[in-house]
Amino acid sequence: MLELYHGTTSVCAQKVRLTLVEKGLEWEGRLLKLNGDQLDPGYLKLNPNGVVPTLVHDGNVIVESTVIMHHRVF
């Protein structure tokens, strides 16, 4: 299962969402409001940079949008 932590105003998150749709992948969204919720200790455990997007694929965390876009999902 793919879990995407994203925000509606993040250009980097928009690129990743488009890529996931273009690849025809099913994913579950975790929408952040980006009003400080990205600095929540629970989220910072996933992404210490406190930014979006963050992709979790089978327990593996990927935090850079370009890396996420090139991530191979099998």
mmCIF file of N, CA and C in Angstrom:
data_model
loop_
_atom_site.group_PDB
_atom_site.id
_atom_site.type_symbol
_atom_site.label_atom_id
_atom_site.label_comp_id
_atom_site.label_asym_id
_atom_site.label_seq_id
_atom_site.Cartn_x
_atom_site.Cartn_y
_atom_site.Cartn_z
ATOM 1 N N MET A 1 0.848 -1.185 0.000
ATOM 2 C CA MET A 1 0.000 0.000 0.000
ATOM 3 C C MET A 1 0.884 1.235 0.000
ATOM 4 N N LEU A 2 0.475 2.217 -0.764
ATOM 5 C CA LEU A 2 1.177 3.496 -0.813
ATOM 6 C C LEU A 2 0.397 4.516 0.010
ATOM 7 N N GLU A 3 1.099 5.187 0.895
ATOM 8 C CA GLU A 3 0.521 6.259 1.702
ATOM 9 C C GLU A 3 1.275 7.527 1.366
ATOM 10 N N LEU A 4 0.545 8.556 0.961
ATOM 11 C CA LEU A 4 1.177 9.818 0.603
ATOM 12 C C LEU A 4 0.749 10.908 1.567
ATOM 13 N N TYR A 5 1.718 11.466 2.269
ATOM 14 C CA TYR A 5 1.496 12.634 3.112
ATOM 15 C C TYR A 5 1.741 13.839 2.213
ATOM 16 N N HIS A 6 0.729 14.697 2.094
ATOM 17 C CA HIS A 6 0.813 15.785 1.126
ATOM 18 C C HIS A 6 -0.004 16.984 1.601
ATOM 19 N N GLY A 7 0.174 18.082 0.899
ATOM 20 C CA GLY A 7 -0.597 19.287 1.148
ATOM 21 C C GLY A 7 -1.120 19.809 -0.177
ATOM 22 N N THR A 8 -2.284 20.425 -0.165
ATOM 23 C CA THR A 8 -2.900 20.881 -1.414
ATOM 24 C C THR A 8 -2.143 22.028 -2.058
ATOM 25 N N THR A 9 -1.402 22.803 -1.284
ATOM 26 C CA THR A 9 -0.704 23.958 -1.839
ATOM 27 C C THR A 9 0.757 23.685 -2.173
ATOM 28 N N SER A 10 1.220 22.488 -1.929
ATOM 29 C CA SER A 10 2.619 22.139 -2.170
ATOM 30 C C SER A 10 2.819 21.715 -3.628
ATOM 31 N N VAL A 11 3.646 22.450 -4.347
ATOM 32 C CA VAL A 11 3.948 22.113 -5.739
ATOM 33 C C VAL A 11 4.633 20.751 -5.816
ATOM 34 N N CYS A 12 5.520 20.474 -4.898
ATOM 35 C CA CYS A 12 6.212 19.177 -4.895
ATOM 36 C C CYS A 12 5.219 18.032 -4.687
ATOM 37 N N ALA A 13 4.261 18.219 -3.812
ATOM 38 C CA ALA A 13 3.238 17.198 -3.581
ATOM 39 C C ALA A 13 2.341 17.055 -4.804
ATOM 40 N N GLN A 14 2.054 18.153 -5.490
ATOM 41 C CA GLN A 14 1.242 18.092 -6.708
ATOM 42 C C GLN A 14 1.932 17.248 -7.770
ATOM 43 N N LYS A 15 3.245 17.416 -7.927
ATOM 44 C CA LYS A 15 4.006 16.621 -8.896
ATOM 45 C C LYS A 15 3.901 15.138 -8.575
ATOM 46 N N VAL A 16 4.002 14.803 -7.315
ATOM 47 C CA VAL A 16 3.947 13.397 -6.910
ATOM 48 C C VAL A 16 2.552 12.831 -7.137
ATOM 49 N N ARG A 17 1.515 13.593 -6.789
ATOM 50 C CA ARG A 17 0.149 13.111 -7.020
ATOM 51 C C ARG A 17 -0.088 12.843 -8.501
ATOM 52 N N LEU A 18 0.356 13.752 -9.349
ATOM 53 C CA LEU A 18 0.212 13.558 -10.793
ATOM 54 C C LEU A 18 0.950 12.307 -11.260
ATOM 55 N N THR A 19 2.141 12.101 -10.757
ATOM 56 C CA THR A 19 2.922 10.927 -11.136
ATOM 57 C C THR A 19 2.221 9.641 -10.719
ATOM 58 N N LEU A 20 1.692 9.602 -9.511
ATOM 59 C CA LEU A 20 0.995 8.403 -9.043
ATOM 60 C C LEU A 20 -0.219 8.100 -9.912
ATOM 61 N N VAL A 21 -0.957 9.142 -10.289
ATOM 62 C CA VAL A 21 -2.130 8.958 -11.149
ATOM 63 C C VAL A 21 -1.698 8.498 -12.540
ATOM 64 N N GLU A 22 -0.658 9.126 -13.089
ATOM 65 C CA GLU A 22 -0.178 8.737 -14.421
ATOM 66 C C GLU A 22 0.304 7.290 -14.453
ATOM 67 N N LYS A 23 0.873 6.823 -13.355
ATOM 68 C CA LYS A 23 1.336 5.435 -13.289
ATOM 69 C C LYS A 23 0.195 4.462 -12.988
ATOM 70 N N GLY A 24 -0.992 5.011 -12.702
ATOM 71 C CA GLY A 24 -2.148 4.173 -12.413
ATOM 72 C C GLY A 24 -2.065 3.459 -11.081
ATOM 73 N N LEU A 25 -1.358 4.058 -10.135
ATOM 74 C CA LEU A 25 -1.166 3.434 -8.827
ATOM 75 C C LEU A 25 -2.249 3.855 -7.845
ATOM 76 N N GLU A 26 -2.657 2.919 -7.029
ATOM 77 C CA GLU A 26 -3.597 3.237 -5.959
ATOM 78 C C GLU A 26 -2.812 3.721 -4.753
ATOM 79 N N TRP A 27 -3.298 4.774 -4.133
ATOM 80 C CA TRP A 27 -2.617 5.324 -2.972
ATOM 81 C C TRP A 27 -3.643 5.918 -2.028
ATOM 82 N N GLU A 28 -3.238 5.998 -0.795
ATOM 83 C CA GLU A 28 -4.081 6.574 0.246
ATOM 84 C C GLU A 28 -3.454 7.882 0.686
ATOM 85 N N GLY A 29 -4.234 8.934 0.682
ATOM 86 C CA GLY A 29 -3.725 10.247 1.031
ATOM 87 C C GLY A 29 -3.842 10.567 2.507
ATOM 88 N N ARG A 30 -2.840 11.223 2.999
ATOM 89 C CA ARG A 30 -2.821 11.776 4.357
ATOM 90 C C ARG A 30 -2.590 13.275 4.188
ATOM 91 N N LEU A 31 -3.674 14.014 4.144
ATOM 92 C CA LEU A 31 -3.615 15.440 3.856
ATOM 93 C C LEU A 31 -3.171 16.237 5.086
ATOM 94 N N LEU A 32 -2.124 17.022 4.910
ATOM 95 C CA LEU A 32 -1.670 17.940 5.945
ATOM 96 C C LEU A 32 -2.109 19.348 5.551
ATOM 97 N N LYS A 33 -2.509 20.125 6.526
ATOM 98 C CA LYS A 33 -2.947 21.497 6.246
ATOM 99 C C LYS A 33 -1.767 22.451 6.070
ATOM 100 N N LEU A 34 -0.607 22.024 6.524
ATOM 101 C CA LEU A 34 0.622 22.820 6.452
ATOM 102 C C LEU A 34 0.496 24.132 7.229
ATOM 103 N N ASN A 35 -0.211 24.056 8.335
ATOM 104 C CA ASN A 35 -0.339 25.192 9.239
ATOM 105 C C ASN A 35 0.453 24.939 10.524
ATOM 106 N N GLY A 36 1.454 24.085 10.398
ATOM 107 C CA GLY A 36 2.248 23.691 11.550
ATOM 108 C C GLY A 36 2.112 22.209 11.855
ATOM 109 N N ASP A 37 1.097 21.563 11.239
ATOM 110 C CA ASP A 37 0.917 20.142 11.505
ATOM 111 C C ASP A 37 2.061 19.302 10.938
ATOM 112 N N GLN A 38 2.813 19.853 9.993
ATOM 113 C CA GLN A 38 3.978 19.138 9.461
ATOM 114 C C GLN A 38 5.132 19.120 10.462
ATOM 115 N N LEU A 39 4.992 19.855 11.546
ATOM 116 C CA LEU A 39 6.010 19.873 12.598
ATOM 117 C C LEU A 39 5.599 19.038 13.813
ATOM 118 N N ASP A 40 4.501 18.312 13.668
ATOM 119 C CA ASP A 40 4.040 17.410 14.715
ATOM 120 C C ASP A 40 5.098 16.323 14.940
ATOM 121 N N PRO A 41 5.398 16.008 16.190
ATOM 122 C CA PRO A 41 6.434 15.002 16.466
ATOM 123 C C PRO A 41 6.211 13.676 15.742
ATOM 124 N N GLY A 42 4.972 13.250 15.592
ATOM 125 C CA GLY A 42 4.694 12.005 14.887
ATOM 126 C C GLY A 42 5.079 12.088 13.423
ATOM 127 N N TYR A 43 4.787 13.225 12.791
ATOM 128 C CA TYR A 43 5.158 13.388 11.386
ATOM 129 C C TYR A 43 6.672 13.562 11.235
ATOM 130 N N LEU A 44 7.280 14.265 12.172
ATOM 131 C CA LEU A 44 8.731 14.465 12.099
ATOM 132 C C LEU A 44 9.506 13.155 12.224
ATOM 133 N N LYS A 45 8.889 12.139 12.834
ATOM 134 C CA LYS A 45 9.528 10.822 12.870
ATOM 135 C C LYS A 45 9.610 10.232 11.464
ATOM 136 N N LEU A 46 8.588 10.514 10.637
ATOM 137 C CA LEU A 46 8.599 10.058 9.247
ATOM 138 C C LEU A 46 9.525 10.913 8.393
ATOM 139 N N ASN A 47 9.371 12.217 8.528
ATOM 140 C CA ASN A 47 10.146 13.148 7.705
ATOM 141 C C ASN A 47 10.732 14.223 8.615
ATOM 142 N N PRO A 48 11.969 14.045 9.049
ATOM 143 C CA PRO A 48 12.608 14.994 9.959
ATOM 144 C C PRO A 48 12.744 16.401 9.382
ATOM 145 N N ASN A 49 12.605 16.533 8.057
ATOM 146 C CA ASN A 49 12.674 17.862 7.440
ATOM 147 C C ASN A 49 11.400 18.663 7.660
ATOM 148 N N GLY A 50 10.318 17.996 8.026
ATOM 149 C CA GLY A 50 9.060 18.680 8.292
ATOM 150 C C GLY A 50 8.433 19.297 7.048
ATOM 151 N N VAL A 51 8.585 18.620 5.912
ATOM 152 C CA VAL A 51 8.008 19.103 4.654
ATOM 153 C C VAL A 51 7.212 17.969 4.004
ATOM 154 N N VAL A 52 6.445 18.321 2.994
ATOM 155 C CA VAL A 52 5.738 17.328 2.190
ATOM 156 C C VAL A 52 6.290 17.393 0.771
ATOM 157 N N PRO A 53 6.176 16.352 0.016
ATOM 158 C CA PRO A 53 5.483 15.102 0.286
ATOM 159 C C PRO A 53 6.374 14.070 0.972
ATOM 160 N N THR A 54 5.706 13.100 1.556
ATOM 161 C CA THR A 54 6.369 11.926 2.115
ATOM 162 C C THR A 54 5.573 10.715 1.655
ATOM 163 N N LEU A 55 6.254 9.750 1.094
ATOM 164 C CA LEU A 55 5.600 8.521 0.652
ATOM 165 C C LEU A 55 6.047 7.378 1.555
ATOM 166 N N VAL A 56 5.086 6.597 2.012
ATOM 167 C CA VAL A 56 5.381 5.388 2.772
ATOM 168 C C VAL A 56 4.913 4.214 1.920
ATOM 169 N N HIS A 57 5.865 3.347 1.550
ATOM 170 C CA HIS A 57 5.566 2.177 0.720
ATOM 171 C C HIS A 57 6.043 0.936 1.448
ATOM 172 N N ASP A 58 5.076 0.158 1.920
ATOM 173 C CA ASP A 58 5.385 -1.069 2.662
ATOM 174 C C ASP A 58 6.373 -0.822 3.798
ATOM 175 N N GLY A 59 6.179 0.269 4.522
ATOM 176 C CA GLY A 59 7.018 0.593 5.670
ATOM 177 C C GLY A 59 8.273 1.372 5.340
ATOM 178 N N ASN A 60 8.593 1.521 4.054
ATOM 179 C CA ASN A 60 9.761 2.309 3.637
ATOM 180 C C ASN A 60 9.333 3.749 3.404
ATOM 181 N N VAL A 61 10.072 4.674 3.976
ATOM 182 C CA VAL A 61 9.740 6.092 3.891
ATOM 183 C C VAL A 61 10.640 6.770 2.868
ATOM 184 N N ILE A 62 10.004 7.513 1.952
ATOM 185 C CA ILE A 62 10.727 8.257 0.921
ATOM 186 C C ILE A 62 10.275 9.703 1.038
ATOM 187 N N VAL A 63 11.242 10.638 1.155
ATOM 188 C CA VAL A 63 10.873 12.010 1.498
ATOM 189 C C VAL A 63 11.135 13.058 0.419
ATOM 190 N N GLU A 64 11.804 12.766 -0.629
ATOM 191 C CA GLU A 64 12.127 13.761 -1.651
ATOM 192 C C GLU A 64 11.225 13.532 -2.857
ATOM 193 N N SER A 65 10.559 14.593 -3.346
ATOM 194 C CA SER A 65 9.573 14.432 -4.412
ATOM 195 C C SER A 65 10.153 13.800 -5.670
ATOM 196 N N THR A 66 11.345 14.193 -6.076
ATOM 197 C CA THR A 66 11.945 13.619 -7.277
ATOM 198 C C THR A 66 12.253 12.142 -7.074
ATOM 199 N N VAL A 67 12.716 11.787 -5.906
ATOM 200 C CA VAL A 67 12.987 10.374 -5.598
ATOM 201 C C VAL A 67 11.679 9.596 -5.583
ATOM 202 N N ILE A 68 10.633 10.182 -5.009
ATOM 203 C CA ILE A 68 9.322 9.528 -4.991
ATOM 204 C C ILE A 68 8.843 9.291 -6.423
ATOM 205 N N MET A 69 8.990 10.274 -7.284
ATOM 206 C CA MET A 69 8.526 10.173 -8.660
ATOM 207 C C MET A 69 9.245 9.065 -9.427
ATOM 208 N N HIS A 70 10.482 8.772 -9.064
ATOM 209 C CA HIS A 70 11.241 7.736 -9.746
ATOM 210 C C HIS A 70 11.242 6.406 -8.999
ATOM 211 N N HIS A 71 10.557 6.352 -7.868
ATOM 212 C CA HIS A 71 10.494 5.135 -7.070
ATOM 213 C C HIS A 71 9.751 4.045 -7.840
ATOM 214 N N ARG A 72 10.334 2.883 -7.881
ATOM 215 C CA ARG A 72 9.693 1.764 -8.583
ATOM 216 C C ARG A 72 8.822 1.006 -7.605
ATOM 217 N N VAL A 73 7.577 0.859 -7.986
ATOM 218 C CA VAL A 73 6.611 0.149 -7.168
ATOM 219 C C VAL A 73 6.298 -1.183 -7.856
ATOM 220 N N PHE A 74 6.588 -2.274 -7.161
ATOM 221 C CA PHE A 74 6.316 -3.587 -7.729
ATOM 222 C C PHE A 74 5.245 -4.275 -6.915
#
